[in-house]
mmCIF file of C-alpha atoms in Angstrom:
data_model
loop_
_atom_site.group_PDB
_atom_site.id
_atom_site.type_symbol
_atom_site.label_atom_id
_atom_site.label_comp_id
_atom_site.label_asym_id
_atom_site.label_seq_id
_atom_site.Cartn_x
_atom_site.Cartn_y
_atom_site.Cartn_z
ATOM 1 C CA MET A 371 -2.280 37.231 -23.694
ATOM 2 C CA LYS A 372 -2.711 37.293 -19.929
ATOM 3 C CA LYS A 373 0.558 37.629 -18.019
ATOM 4 C CA LEU A 374 1.197 36.045 -14.661
ATOM 5 C CA LYS A 375 3.436 38.015 -12.365
ATOM 6 C CA ILE A 376 5.328 35.846 -9.885
ATOM 7 C CA THR A 377 6.552 37.533 -6.720
ATOM 8 C CA PRO A 378 8.505 36.155 -3.716
ATOM 9 C CA GLU A 379 5.485 36.760 -1.491
ATOM 10 C CA MET A 380 3.497 34.144 -3.412
ATOM 11 C CA PHE A 381 5.663 31.374 -1.973
ATOM 12 C CA VAL A 382 5.149 32.404 1.648
ATOM 13 C CA SER A 383 1.987 31.274 3.424
ATOM 14 C CA LYS A 384 0.326 31.490 6.823
ATOM 15 C CA PRO A 385 0.617 31.252 9.752
ATOM 16 C CA PHE A 386 2.319 34.651 9.944
ATOM 17 C CA ILE A 387 4.147 35.832 13.051
ATOM 18 C CA LYS A 388 6.383 38.772 13.956
ATOM 19 C CA CYS A 389 9.678 38.800 12.056
ATOM 20 C CA PRO A 390 12.680 38.576 14.439
ATOM 21 C CA LYS A 391 14.606 40.988 12.201
ATOM 22 C CA CYS A 392 12.230 43.782 11.112
ATOM 23 C CA GLY A 393 9.363 43.251 13.558
ATOM 24 C CA GLU A 394 6.607 43.093 10.916
ATOM 25 C CA ASP A 395 3.844 40.465 11.275
ATOM 26 C CA VAL A 396 4.545 38.954 7.849
ATOM 27 C CA TYR A 397 6.993 36.213 8.836
ATOM 28 C CA GLY A 398 5.352 33.168 7.205
ATOM 29 C CA ARG A 399 6.083 29.610 6.184
ATOM 30 C CA LEU A 400 8.194 29.173 3.052
ATOM 31 C CA MET A 401 8.709 25.396 2.965
ATOM 32 C CA ILE A 402 8.540 22.232 5.051
ATOM 33 C CA ASN A 403 11.223 19.558 4.992
ATOM 34 C CA ARG A 404 11.272 16.136 6.672
ATOM 35 C CA ARG A 405 12.812 17.407 9.918
ATOM 36 C CA SER A 406 12.654 21.190 9.605
ATOM 37 C CA PHE A 407 10.701 24.092 8.171
ATOM 38 C CA VAL A 408 11.701 27.499 6.835
ATOM 39 C CA ARG A 409 10.123 30.871 7.529
ATOM 40 C CA ARG A 410 10.597 33.968 5.398
ATOM 41 C CA CYS A 411 9.603 37.574 5.969
ATOM 42 C CA ASN A 412 7.582 39.197 3.195
ATOM 43 C CA ASN A 413 8.911 42.586 4.252
ATOM 44 C CA CYS A 414 12.684 42.221 4.704
ATOM 45 C CA MET A 415 13.127 38.739 3.110
ATOM 46 C CA HIS A 416 14.828 37.396 6.241
ATOM 47 C CA SER A 417 14.760 33.558 6.183
ATOM 48 C CA GLU A 418 15.484 31.075 8.929
ATOM 49 C CA SER A 419 15.240 27.284 9.322
ATOM 50 C CA TYR A 420 13.693 25.673 12.412
ATOM 51 C CA LYS A 421 14.113 22.052 13.504
ATOM 52 C CA LEU A 422 11.111 19.761 13.848
ATOM 53 C CA PRO A 423 10.858 16.792 16.255
ATOM 54 C CA ASP A 424 11.000 13.192 15.046
ATOM 55 C CA ILE A 425 7.604 11.606 14.461
ATOM 56 C CA LYS A 426 6.346 8.056 13.900
ATOM 57 C CA LYS A 427 3.083 7.765 12.024
ATOM 58 C CA LYS A 428 0.575 4.935 12.021
ATOM 59 C CA ILE A 429 0.448 3.135 8.668
ATOM 60 C CA ILE A 430 -3.119 2.563 7.430
ATOM 61 C CA TYR A 431 -3.860 0.848 4.124
ATOM 62 C CA LEU A 432 -7.255 1.436 2.523
ATOM 63 C CA ASP A 433 -8.629 -0.959 -0.063
ATOM 64 C CA GLN A 434 -10.142 0.193 -3.349
ATOM 65 C CA MET A 435 -13.696 -0.085 -2.029
ATOM 66 C CA ALA A 436 -12.888 2.405 0.736
ATOM 67 C CA ILE A 437 -11.215 4.826 -1.686
ATOM 68 C CA SER A 438 -14.185 4.633 -4.055
ATOM 69 C CA ASN A 439 -16.855 5.069 -1.389
ATOM 70 C CA MET A 440 -15.092 7.984 0.305
ATOM 71 C CA MET A 441 -14.747 9.677 -3.077
ATOM 72 C CA LYS A 442 -18.460 9.231 -3.769
ATOM 73 C CA SER A 443 -19.448 10.430 -0.293
ATOM 74 C CA ILE A 444 -17.803 13.850 -0.606
ATOM 75 C CA ARG A 445 -18.472 14.271 -4.321
ATOM 76 C CA THR A 446 -22.233 13.906 -3.817
ATOM 77 C CA THR A 447 -23.676 17.236 -2.687
ATOM 78 C CA ASP A 448 -27.370 16.401 -3.089
ATOM 79 C CA PRO A 449 -28.715 15.580 0.433
ATOM 80 C CA LYS A 450 -31.347 13.279 -1.132
ATOM 81 C CA LYS A 451 -28.569 11.055 -2.469
ATOM 82 C CA GLN A 452 -26.724 10.912 0.842
ATOM 83 C CA THR A 453 -27.610 7.569 2.394
ATOM 84 C CA GLN A 454 -26.613 6.487 5.900
ATOM 85 C CA ILE A 455 -23.774 4.359 4.550
ATOM 86 C CA GLN A 456 -22.482 7.288 2.469
ATOM 87 C CA ASN A 457 -22.475 9.398 5.617
ATOM 88 C CA GLU A 458 -20.299 6.783 7.325
ATOM 89 C CA TRP A 459 -17.797 6.917 4.452
ATOM 90 C CA LYS A 460 -17.771 10.709 4.661
ATOM 91 C CA VAL A 461 -17.056 10.581 8.389
ATOM 92 C CA MET A 462 -14.294 8.078 7.670
ATOM 93 C CA PHE A 463 -12.699 10.432 5.140
ATOM 94 C CA GLU A 464 -12.936 13.383 7.530
ATOM 95 C CA LYS A 465 -11.240 11.464 10.334
ATOM 96 C CA LEU A 466 -8.488 10.079 8.093
ATOM 97 C CA ASP A 467 -7.810 13.415 6.418
ATOM 98 C CA ARG A 468 -7.575 15.182 9.759
ATOM 99 C CA LEU A 469 -5.097 12.630 11.137
ATOM 100 C CA VAL A 470 -2.966 12.812 7.984
ATOM 101 C CA LYS A 471 -2.810 16.601 8.360
ATOM 102 C CA LEU A 472 -1.980 16.283 12.044
ATOM 103 C CA GLN A 473 1.063 14.201 10.968
ATOM 104 C CA LEU A 474 -0.222 11.204 12.953
ATOM 105 C CA ILE A 475 -1.001 8.727 10.167
ATOM 106 C CA ILE A 476 -0.220 8.064 6.527
ATOM 107 C CA CYS A 477 -2.297 5.989 4.098
ATOM 108 C CA PRO A 478 0.123 4.686 1.462
ATOM 109 C CA TYR A 479 -1.381 3.931 -1.913
ATOM 110 C CA SER A 480 -0.241 1.229 -4.304
ATOM 111 C CA GLN A 481 -0.203 0.020 -7.879
ATOM 112 C CA VAL A 482 -3.337 -1.951 -6.988
ATOM 113 C CA HIS A 483 -5.192 1.343 -6.538
ATOM 114 C CA GLU A 484 -4.004 2.548 -9.921
ATOM 115 C CA HIS A 485 -4.915 -0.695 -11.682
ATOM 116 C CA GLU A 486 -8.410 -0.799 -10.187
ATOM 117 C CA SER A 487 -9.038 2.914 -10.759
ATOM 118 C CA ILE A 488 -7.720 3.415 -14.270
ATOM 119 C CA VAL A 489 -10.259 1.004 -15.782
ATOM 120 C CA THR A 490 -13.149 3.143 -14.464
ATOM 121 C CA PRO A 491 -14.622 6.365 -15.915
ATOM 122 C CA VAL A 492 -13.797 8.207 -12.658
ATOM 123 C CA PHE A 493 -10.062 7.467 -12.602
ATOM 124 C CA LYS A 494 -9.028 11.086 -11.968
ATOM 125 C CA ASP A 495 -11.346 11.423 -8.977
ATOM 126 C CA LEU A 496 -10.189 8.127 -7.476
ATOM 127 C CA LYS A 497 -6.556 9.034 -8.064
ATOM 128 C CA GLN A 498 -7.066 12.382 -6.362
ATOM 129 C CA MET A 499 -8.468 10.590 -3.300
ATOM 130 C CA TYR A 500 -5.739 7.965 -2.835
ATOM 131 C CA GLU A 501 -2.928 10.408 -3.630
ATOM 132 C CA HIS A 502 -4.387 12.959 -1.210
ATOM 133 C CA LEU A 503 -4.413 10.547 1.739
ATOM 134 C CA GLY A 504 -1.127 8.928 0.682
ATOM 135 C CA ASN A 505 0.672 12.273 0.398
ATOM 136 C CA GLY A 506 3.379 10.859 -1.858
ATOM 137 C CA VAL A 507 3.939 7.627 0.083
ATOM 138 C CA VAL A 508 3.427 4.593 -2.164
ATOM 139 C CA PHE A 509 4.099 0.887 -1.727
ATOM 140 C CA TYR A 510 6.538 -0.770 -4.097
ATOM 141 C CA ASN A 511 4.796 -3.173 -6.454
ATOM 142 C CA ILE A 512 3.861 -6.518 -4.944
ATOM 143 C CA ASP A 513 6.336 -8.569 -6.999
ATOM 144 C CA THR A 514 9.161 -6.401 -5.661
ATOM 145 C CA ILE A 515 8.058 -7.003 -2.063
ATOM 146 C CA ILE A 516 7.920 -10.763 -2.708
ATOM 147 C CA ARG A 517 11.432 -10.544 -4.151
ATOM 148 C CA TYR A 518 12.687 -8.792 -1.005
ATOM 149 C CA GLN A 519 11.065 -11.424 1.213
ATOM 150 C CA PHE A 520 12.605 -14.289 -0.763
ATOM 151 C CA TYR A 521 16.006 -12.581 -0.588
ATOM 152 C CA GLU A 522 15.713 -12.314 3.207
ATOM 153 C CA ALA A 523 14.656 -15.986 3.454
ATOM 154 C CA PHE A 524 17.496 -17.123 1.166
ATOM 155 C CA THR A 525 20.092 -15.260 3.210
ATOM 156 C CA LYS A 526 18.798 -16.897 6.400
ATOM 157 C CA TRP A 527 18.800 -20.269 4.636
ATOM 158 C CA LEU A 528 22.507 -19.806 3.961
ATOM 159 C CA GLY A 529 23.041 -19.076 7.663
ATOM 160 C CA VAL A 530 23.891 -15.422 7.098
ATOM 161 C CA LYS A 531 22.539 -12.735 9.424
ATOM 162 C CA VAL A 532 20.301 -10.222 7.663
ATOM 163 C CA GLU A 533 18.360 -7.144 8.749
ATOM 164 C CA PRO A 534 14.591 -7.808 8.715
ATOM 165 C CA ILE A 535 12.465 -6.033 6.127
ATOM 166 C CA THR A 536 10.591 -3.031 7.524
ATOM 167 C CA ILE A 537 8.052 -0.576 6.125
ATOM 168 C CA HIS A 538 10.959 1.689 5.145
ATOM 169 C CA ASN A 539 12.204 -0.981 2.713
ATOM 170 C CA VAL A 540 8.908 -1.353 0.859
ATOM 171 C CA VAL A 541 7.606 2.186 0.323
ATOM 172 C CA HIS A 542 8.726 5.216 -1.597
ATOM 173 C CA GLY A 543 8.158 8.674 -0.146
ATOM 174 C CA ASN A 544 8.308 10.742 3.019
ATOM 175 C CA LEU A 545 6.945 8.192 5.489
ATOM 176 C CA ASN A 546 7.775 9.530 8.954
ATOM 177 C CA GLY A 547 8.763 13.041 7.984
ATOM 178 C CA TRP A 548 6.741 16.235 8.270
ATOM 179 C CA GLN A 549 4.743 16.708 5.079
ATOM 180 C CA ASP A 550 4.811 19.798 2.906
ATOM 181 C CA THR A 551 1.472 21.336 1.923
ATOM 182 C CA ILE A 552 2.313 21.204 -1.790
ATOM 183 C CA ARG A 553 1.824 17.940 -3.674
ATOM 184 C CA VAL A 554 2.607 17.466 -7.358
ATOM 185 C CA SER A 555 0.767 14.782 -9.336
ATOM 186 C CA ILE A 556 2.035 13.802 -12.789
ATOM 187 C CA GLU A 557 0.370 11.911 -15.614
ATOM 188 C CA PHE A 558 2.805 10.664 -18.240
ATOM 189 C CA SER A 559 0.351 9.884 -21.017
ATOM 190 C CA ASN A 560 -3.165 10.892 -21.957
ATOM 191 C CA ASP A 561 -3.690 7.878 -24.206
ATOM 192 C CA ARG A 562 -3.993 4.905 -21.859
ATOM 193 C CA THR A 563 -6.077 2.708 -24.164
ATOM 194 C CA ASP A 564 -3.514 -0.064 -24.682
ATOM 195 C CA TYR A 565 -2.520 -0.048 -21.015
ATOM 196 C CA ILE A 566 -6.153 -0.327 -19.897
ATOM 197 C CA GLN A 567 -6.866 -3.140 -22.347
ATOM 198 C CA GLU A 568 -3.841 -5.056 -21.094
ATOM 199 C CA LEU A 569 -4.933 -4.587 -17.475
ATOM 200 C CA LYS A 570 -8.465 -5.761 -18.238
ATOM 201 C CA MET A 571 -7.144 -8.809 -20.049
ATOM 202 C CA THR A 572 -4.814 -9.700 -17.172
ATOM 203 C CA ARG A 573 -7.617 -9.209 -14.661
ATOM 204 C CA ASP A 574 -10.009 -11.375 -16.689
ATOM 205 C CA VAL A 575 -7.448 -14.174 -16.998
ATOM 206 C CA SER A 576 -6.724 -14.072 -13.242
ATOM 207 C CA SER A 577 -10.434 -14.114 -12.506
ATOM 208 C CA LEU A 578 -11.031 -17.131 -14.756
ATOM 209 C CA GLU A 579 -8.106 -19.040 -13.251
ATOM 210 C CA LEU A 580 -9.331 -18.369 -9.714
ATOM 211 C CA ALA A 581 -12.864 -19.412 -10.706
ATOM 212 C CA LYS A 582 -11.517 -22.747 -11.999
ATOM 213 C CA VAL A 583 -9.674 -23.352 -8.739
ATOM 214 C CA PHE A 584 -12.761 -22.343 -6.742
ATOM 215 C CA ASN A 585 -14.897 -24.887 -8.620
ATOM 216 C CA ARG A 586 -12.290 -27.543 -7.873
ATOM 217 C CA TRP A 587 -12.323 -26.619 -4.183
ATOM 218 C CA LYS A 588 -16.101 -27.148 -4.076
ATOM 219 C CA THR A 589 -15.558 -30.827 -4.890
ATOM 220 C CA GLU A 590 -12.817 -31.367 -2.280
ATOM 221 C CA THR A 591 -15.172 -31.933 0.631
ATOM 222 C CA GLN A 592 -12.814 -34.444 2.251
ATOM 223 C CA LYS A 593 -10.142 -31.777 2.824
ATOM 224 C CA THR A 594 -9.703 -29.433 5.790
ATOM 225 C CA PHE A 595 -8.484 -25.848 6.096
ATOM 226 C CA MET A 596 -4.998 -27.095 6.992
ATOM 227 C CA ASP A 597 -4.893 -29.373 3.941
ATOM 228 C CA TRP A 598 -5.446 -26.419 1.606
ATOM 229 C CA PHE A 599 -3.162 -24.159 3.615
ATOM 230 C CA ASN A 600 -0.238 -26.603 3.417
ATOM 231 C CA GLU A 601 -0.961 -27.336 -0.227
ATOM 232 C CA GLU A 602 -0.750 -23.639 -1.160
ATOM 233 C CA LYS A 603 2.210 -22.956 1.113
ATOM 234 C CA ASN A 604 4.314 -25.821 -0.186
ATOM 235 C CA ALA A 605 3.494 -25.144 -3.840
ATOM 236 C CA TYR A 606 4.449 -21.462 -4.032
ATOM 237 C CA GLY A 607 8.251 -21.742 -3.986
ATOM 238 C CA PRO A 608 8.486 -24.522 -6.602
ATOM 239 C CA ALA A 609 5.934 -22.697 -8.799
ATOM 240 C CA TYR A 610 7.974 -19.485 -8.548
ATOM 241 C CA TRP A 611 11.099 -21.393 -9.652
ATOM 242 C CA GLN A 612 9.245 -23.047 -12.541
ATOM 243 C CA MET A 613 7.967 -19.673 -13.777
ATOM 244 C CA TYR A 614 11.544 -18.411 -13.786
ATOM 245 C CA LEU A 615 12.698 -21.423 -15.822
ATOM 246 C CA LYS A 616 9.899 -20.813 -18.326
ATOM 247 C CA SER A 617 10.966 -17.187 -18.700
ATOM 248 C CA VAL A 618 14.564 -18.289 -19.343
ATOM 249 C CA LEU A 619 13.307 -20.665 -22.032
ATOM 250 C CA GLY A 620 11.280 -17.818 -23.528
ATOM 251 C CA TYR A 621 14.366 -15.613 -23.721
ATOM 252 C CA SER A 622 16.345 -18.336 -25.465
ATOM 253 C CA LEU A 623 13.589 -18.783 -28.060
ATOM 254 C CA SER A 624 12.834 -15.092 -28.695
ATOM 255 C CA GLY A 625 16.402 -13.830 -28.688
ATOM 256 C CA ILE A 626 18.314 -11.245 -26.703
ATOM 257 C CA SER A 627 16.580 -8.321 -28.442
ATOM 258 C CA ASN A 628 13.338 -9.153 -26.590
ATOM 259 C CA LEU A 629 14.999 -9.474 -23.199
ATOM 260 C CA VAL A 630 12.920 -7.808 -20.455
ATOM 261 C CA PHE A 631 13.799 -8.772 -16.889
ATOM 262 C CA SER A 632 10.981 -9.569 -14.470
ATOM 263 C CA GLU A 633 11.218 -9.426 -10.680
ATOM 264 C CA LYS A 634 11.767 -13.203 -10.715
ATOM 265 C CA ASP A 635 14.716 -12.814 -13.089
ATOM 266 C CA VAL A 636 16.247 -10.080 -10.936
ATOM 267 C CA LEU A 637 15.871 -12.203 -7.787
ATOM 268 C CA ILE A 638 17.388 -15.377 -9.269
ATOM 269 C CA ILE A 639 20.306 -13.453 -10.788
ATOM 270 C CA HIS A 640 20.919 -11.817 -7.401
ATOM 271 C CA LEU A 641 20.719 -15.084 -5.460
ATOM 272 C CA GLY A 642 22.981 -16.792 -7.970
ATOM 273 C CA GLY A 643 25.481 -13.972 -7.536
ATOM 274 C CA ILE A 644 25.474 -14.492 -3.762
ATOM 275 C CA LEU A 645 26.265 -18.184 -4.228
ATOM 276 C CA ARG A 646 29.059 -17.472 -6.689
ATOM 277 C CA GLN A 647 30.635 -14.820 -4.461
ATOM 278 C CA SER A 648 30.615 -17.188 -1.492
ATOM 279 C CA GLY A 649 33.159 -19.391 -3.286
ATOM 280 C CA LYS A 650 31.670 -22.448 -1.588
ATOM 281 C CA ILE A 651 30.042 -24.098 -4.603
ATOM 282 C CA LYS A 652 30.988 -24.790 -8.192
ATOM 283 C CA GLU A 653 29.365 -22.943 -11.091
ATOM 284 C CA GLU A 654 27.545 -26.059 -12.283
ATOM 285 C CA GLU A 655 25.969 -26.448 -8.821
ATOM 286 C CA VAL A 656 24.421 -22.968 -8.662
ATOM 287 C CA PHE A 657 21.108 -23.848 -10.350
ATOM 288 C CA THR A 658 20.752 -27.010 -8.277
ATOM 289 C CA LYS A 659 21.290 -25.023 -5.087
ATOM 290 C CA LEU A 660 18.747 -22.387 -6.124
ATOM 291 C CA ALA A 661 16.158 -25.056 -6.949
ATOM 292 C CA GLU A 662 16.826 -26.605 -3.538
ATOM 293 C CA PHE A 663 16.090 -23.302 -1.813
ATOM 294 C CA PHE A 664 12.738 -22.801 -3.546
ATOM 295 C CA GLN A 665 11.681 -26.262 -2.360
ATOM 296 C CA SER A 666 12.924 -25.660 1.183
ATOM 297 C CA GLU A 667 10.925 -25.001 4.345
ATOM 298 C CA GLN A 668 12.500 -21.527 4.547
ATOM 299 C CA ALA A 669 10.868 -20.556 1.236
ATOM 300 C CA THR A 670 7.426 -21.483 2.611
ATOM 301 C CA GLN A 671 7.790 -19.102 5.555
ATOM 302 C CA ILE A 672 7.940 -15.714 3.832
ATOM 303 C CA PRO A 673 5.037 -13.488 4.954
ATOM 304 C CA PHE A 674 3.458 -13.280 1.503
ATOM 305 C CA VAL A 675 3.275 -17.066 1.167
ATOM 306 C CA ILE A 676 1.847 -17.568 4.677
ATOM 307 C CA ASN A 677 -0.781 -14.844 4.253
ATOM 308 C CA TYR A 678 -1.767 -15.856 0.727
ATOM 309 C CA SER A 679 -2.050 -19.510 1.733
ATOM 310 C CA MET A 680 -4.304 -18.549 4.644
ATOM 311 C CA LEU A 681 -6.614 -16.529 2.368
ATOM 312 C CA ALA A 682 -6.727 -19.268 -0.270
ATOM 313 C CA ALA A 683 -7.451 -21.923 2.355
ATOM 314 C CA GLY A 684 -10.249 -19.754 3.724
ATOM 315 C CA LEU A 685 -11.864 -19.460 0.289
ATOM 316 C CA ALA A 686 -11.464 -23.202 -0.268
ATOM 317 C CA ASN A 687 -13.061 -23.949 3.093
ATOM 318 C CA GLN A 688 -16.015 -21.698 2.254
ATOM 319 C CA ALA A 689 -16.396 -23.395 -1.140
ATOM 320 C CA ALA A 690 -16.278 -26.967 0.182
ATOM 321 C CA HIS A 691 -17.850 -26.638 3.629
ATOM 322 C CA GLY A 692 -19.331 -23.163 4.023
ATOM 323 C CA GLY A 693 -21.965 -23.306 1.327
ATOM 324 C CA ARG A 694 -20.455 -20.487 -0.712
ATOM 325 C CA THR A 695 -21.548 -20.723 -4.349
ATOM 326 C CA ARG A 696 -20.694 -17.198 -5.514
ATOM 327 C CA LEU A 697 -17.552 -17.242 -7.612
ATOM 328 C CA PRO A 698 -14.664 -14.934 -6.686
ATOM 329 C CA ASN A 699 -15.010 -11.665 -8.605
ATOM 330 C CA MET A 700 -12.431 -9.722 -10.597
ATOM 331 C CA GLY A 701 -11.184 -7.902 -7.509
ATOM 332 C CA THR A 702 -10.616 -11.042 -5.438
ATOM 333 C CA SER A 703 -7.131 -11.733 -6.821
ATOM 334 C CA ASN A 704 -6.072 -8.131 -6.194
ATOM 335 C CA ASP A 705 -7.415 -8.249 -2.641
ATOM 336 C CA MET A 706 -5.590 -11.489 -1.891
ATOM 337 C CA ALA A 707 -2.364 -10.070 -3.302
ATOM 338 C CA PHE A 708 -2.315 -6.742 -1.442
ATOM 339 C CA ILE A 709 -3.445 -8.256 1.878
ATOM 340 C CA SER A 710 -0.710 -10.885 1.605
ATOM 341 C CA ALA A 711 1.993 -8.388 0.657
ATOM 342 C CA PHE A 712 1.226 -5.280 2.732
ATOM 343 C CA THR A 713 -0.102 -6.690 6.020
ATOM 344 C CA PRO A 714 3.323 -7.136 7.712
ATOM 345 C CA TYR A 715 4.150 -3.460 7.189
ATOM 346 C CA CYS A 716 0.859 -1.797 8.196
ATOM 347 C CA ASP A 717 -0.584 -1.000 11.597
ATOM 348 C CA VAL A 718 -4.106 -1.604 10.280
ATOM 349 C CA LEU A 719 -5.815 -2.298 6.957
ATOM 350 C CA PHE A 720 -9.380 -1.437 5.958
ATOM 351 C CA ILE A 721 -10.695 -4.232 3.713
ATOM 352 C CA ASP A 722 -14.011 -5.711 2.602
ATOM 353 C CA ASN A 723 -16.277 -7.617 4.979
ATOM 354 C CA ALA A 724 -15.790 -11.028 3.367
ATOM 355 C CA PHE A 725 -12.007 -11.003 3.594
ATOM 356 C CA LYS A 726 -12.094 -9.694 7.146
ATOM 357 C CA GLN A 727 -14.232 -12.702 8.097
ATOM 358 C CA ASN A 728 -11.933 -14.987 6.096
ATOM 359 C CA ILE A 729 -8.908 -13.714 8.037
ATOM 360 C CA LYS A 730 -10.702 -14.000 11.375
ATOM 361 C CA GLU A 731 -11.521 -17.659 10.721
ATOM 362 C CA GLY A 732 -8.044 -18.470 9.411
ATOM 363 C CA ASP A 733 -6.364 -16.706 12.309
ATOM 364 C CA LYS A 734 -8.279 -18.833 14.813
ATOM 365 C CA ILE A 735 -6.601 -21.905 13.336
ATOM 366 C CA LEU A 736 -3.127 -20.566 12.518
ATOM 367 C CA LYS A 737 -2.726 -18.242 15.550
ATOM 368 C CA LEU A 738 -0.888 -15.601 13.483
ATOM 369 C CA GLY A 739 -2.225 -12.710 15.554
ATOM 370 C CA LEU A 740 -3.474 -10.828 12.501
ATOM 371 C CA SER A 741 -7.192 -10.350 13.190
ATOM 372 C CA ASP A 742 -6.810 -7.112 15.140
ATOM 373 C CA LYS A 743 -5.076 -5.472 12.176
ATOM 374 C CA PHE A 744 -8.213 -5.483 10.032
ATOM 375 C CA TYR A 745 -11.351 -3.353 9.900
ATOM 376 C CA SER A 746 -14.237 -3.306 7.444
ATOM 377 C CA ALA A 747 -17.557 -1.547 6.817
ATOM 378 C CA ASN A 748 -19.226 -3.963 9.250
ATOM 379 C CA ASP A 749 -17.281 -2.267 12.030
ATOM 380 C CA PHE A 750 -17.206 1.457 11.278
ATOM 381 C CA LYS A 751 -17.645 2.092 14.997
ATOM 382 C CA GLY A 752 -14.526 0.122 15.921
ATOM 383 C CA PHE A 753 -12.480 1.780 13.184
ATOM 384 C CA PHE A 754 -13.626 5.257 14.196
ATOM 385 C CA GLU A 755 -12.702 4.512 17.815
ATOM 386 C CA TYR A 756 -9.258 3.379 16.657
ATOM 387 C CA LEU A 757 -8.788 6.635 14.717
ATOM 388 C CA ASP A 758 -10.080 8.779 17.584
ATOM 389 C CA ASN A 759 -7.641 7.098 19.973
ATOM 390 C CA ILE A 760 -4.724 8.035 17.718
ATOM 391 C CA GLU A 761 -5.482 11.734 18.095
ATOM 392 C CA ALA A 762 -6.326 11.342 21.789
ATOM 393 C CA SER A 763 -2.918 9.715 22.351
ATOM 394 C CA ALA A 764 -0.990 12.480 20.596
ATOM 395 C CA SER A 765 1.048 14.688 22.900
ATOM 396 C CA LYS A 766 0.079 18.306 23.456
ATOM 397 C CA ARG A 767 3.587 19.254 22.341
ATOM 398 C CA HIS A 768 3.078 17.534 18.987
ATOM 399 C CA LEU A 769 -0.335 19.103 18.354
ATOM 400 C CA ASN A 770 0.980 22.547 19.274
ATOM 401 C CA LYS A 771 3.885 22.085 16.873
ATOM 402 C CA VAL A 772 1.411 21.217 14.091
ATOM 403 C CA LYS A 773 -0.449 24.470 14.770
ATOM 404 C CA GLU A 774 2.822 26.393 14.787
ATOM 405 C CA VAL A 775 3.907 24.991 11.418
ATOM 406 C CA TYR A 776 0.612 24.648 9.549
ATOM 407 C CA GLY A 777 -1.788 27.015 11.294
ATOM 408 C CA GLU A 778 -4.792 26.696 13.605
ATOM 409 C CA ASP A 779 -7.267 25.434 10.998
ATOM 410 C CA TYR A 780 -5.021 23.064 9.033
ATOM 411 C CA GLY A 781 -6.693 19.946 10.436
ATOM 412 C CA GLN A 782 -9.985 20.775 8.718
ATOM 413 C CA PRO A 783 -10.938 17.942 6.303
ATOM 414 C CA TYR A 784 -10.775 18.723 2.595
ATOM 415 C CA THR A 785 -14.411 17.901 1.833
ATOM 416 C CA THR A 786 -14.473 20.403 -1.050
ATOM 417 C CA MET A 787 -11.888 18.370 -2.981
ATOM 418 C CA TYR A 788 -14.247 17.805 -5.903
ATOM 419 C CA ASP A 789 -15.925 21.203 -5.976
ATOM 420 C CA LYS A 790 -15.628 22.727 -9.423
#
């Protein structure tokens, strides 16, 4: 059996400088923390911690199409298979990877990436791509973000001051800290058959439901964008409340042994607790008060509801007035969900061409100021300019600190990620 000998030197990496204690040029980097890094000497074992300056990274969300195309662009080594569009995706990866390593941006991944990747035969390659650019920063699931937004709206509805939700409330991981060079990825189960089947079934059901609605929209030629927008906006809160009531009925029929709380259950229990603790209403009035909130104007104003209603109204407008006959595909529901949930917390999002156009048209009417947040493959040039400006705007002090901590060549893109 082959034995692996582990020595202290194995944990120390370049760049190496002169040790302040023994004078040898083997004083390397041992570890990187959020606001500091540690050097250790491979000769005398002297260790010392050094502070790092605060940083604020740009938050860039990449849709599944971008993840997939960047993966393909650097996995394909045959020049004959490299098309012009693949070259653009490769350039995009190189720019993003460099900026991540320069500690200037982070590209959080999400459960949407996992769900859309795990049903493909190249799941491991896709996962490697989105985890590499996300560097451990991941959005909470969308239902959790909706729950947070409803909680904030409910608190305001009661006239209580509340801190606004920020990106720090909706992601897990080291967002604005200096990143270590070691990343650990864990898979909990090799047999994902049941999980994949369940995902496919859920996706198919969502796709069919959206197709039914789309076909209905095609017949509603008398309606305008604002009609559909208000219809969606005003329906979400009551529908959310009704789904909660159905789940309560399900629990009562199936028994306590099958009790599994959803995000809706957690939210309603929490909001009910707030009402009870206030001492201002009787127990028998709690449900009535909660139902009143979900039908209120405040409930229609959460970012997810506004964004989702805009996207739905855009699709409806295309179906009824824009001559669109192509049904929404299986990824449409996912795209609508992540755009609606993550947009308030990102600096920019890279999405598909159709949704970028949808948002541009909706933004003209609603004046939400969202259009500039979105890029797509139709505007690689604009996106590349945006990325280039991030590095150009970085201070010399910051870039020198990156070289000090990580080394001169650390910003080189990892285009050999898939080399065997």
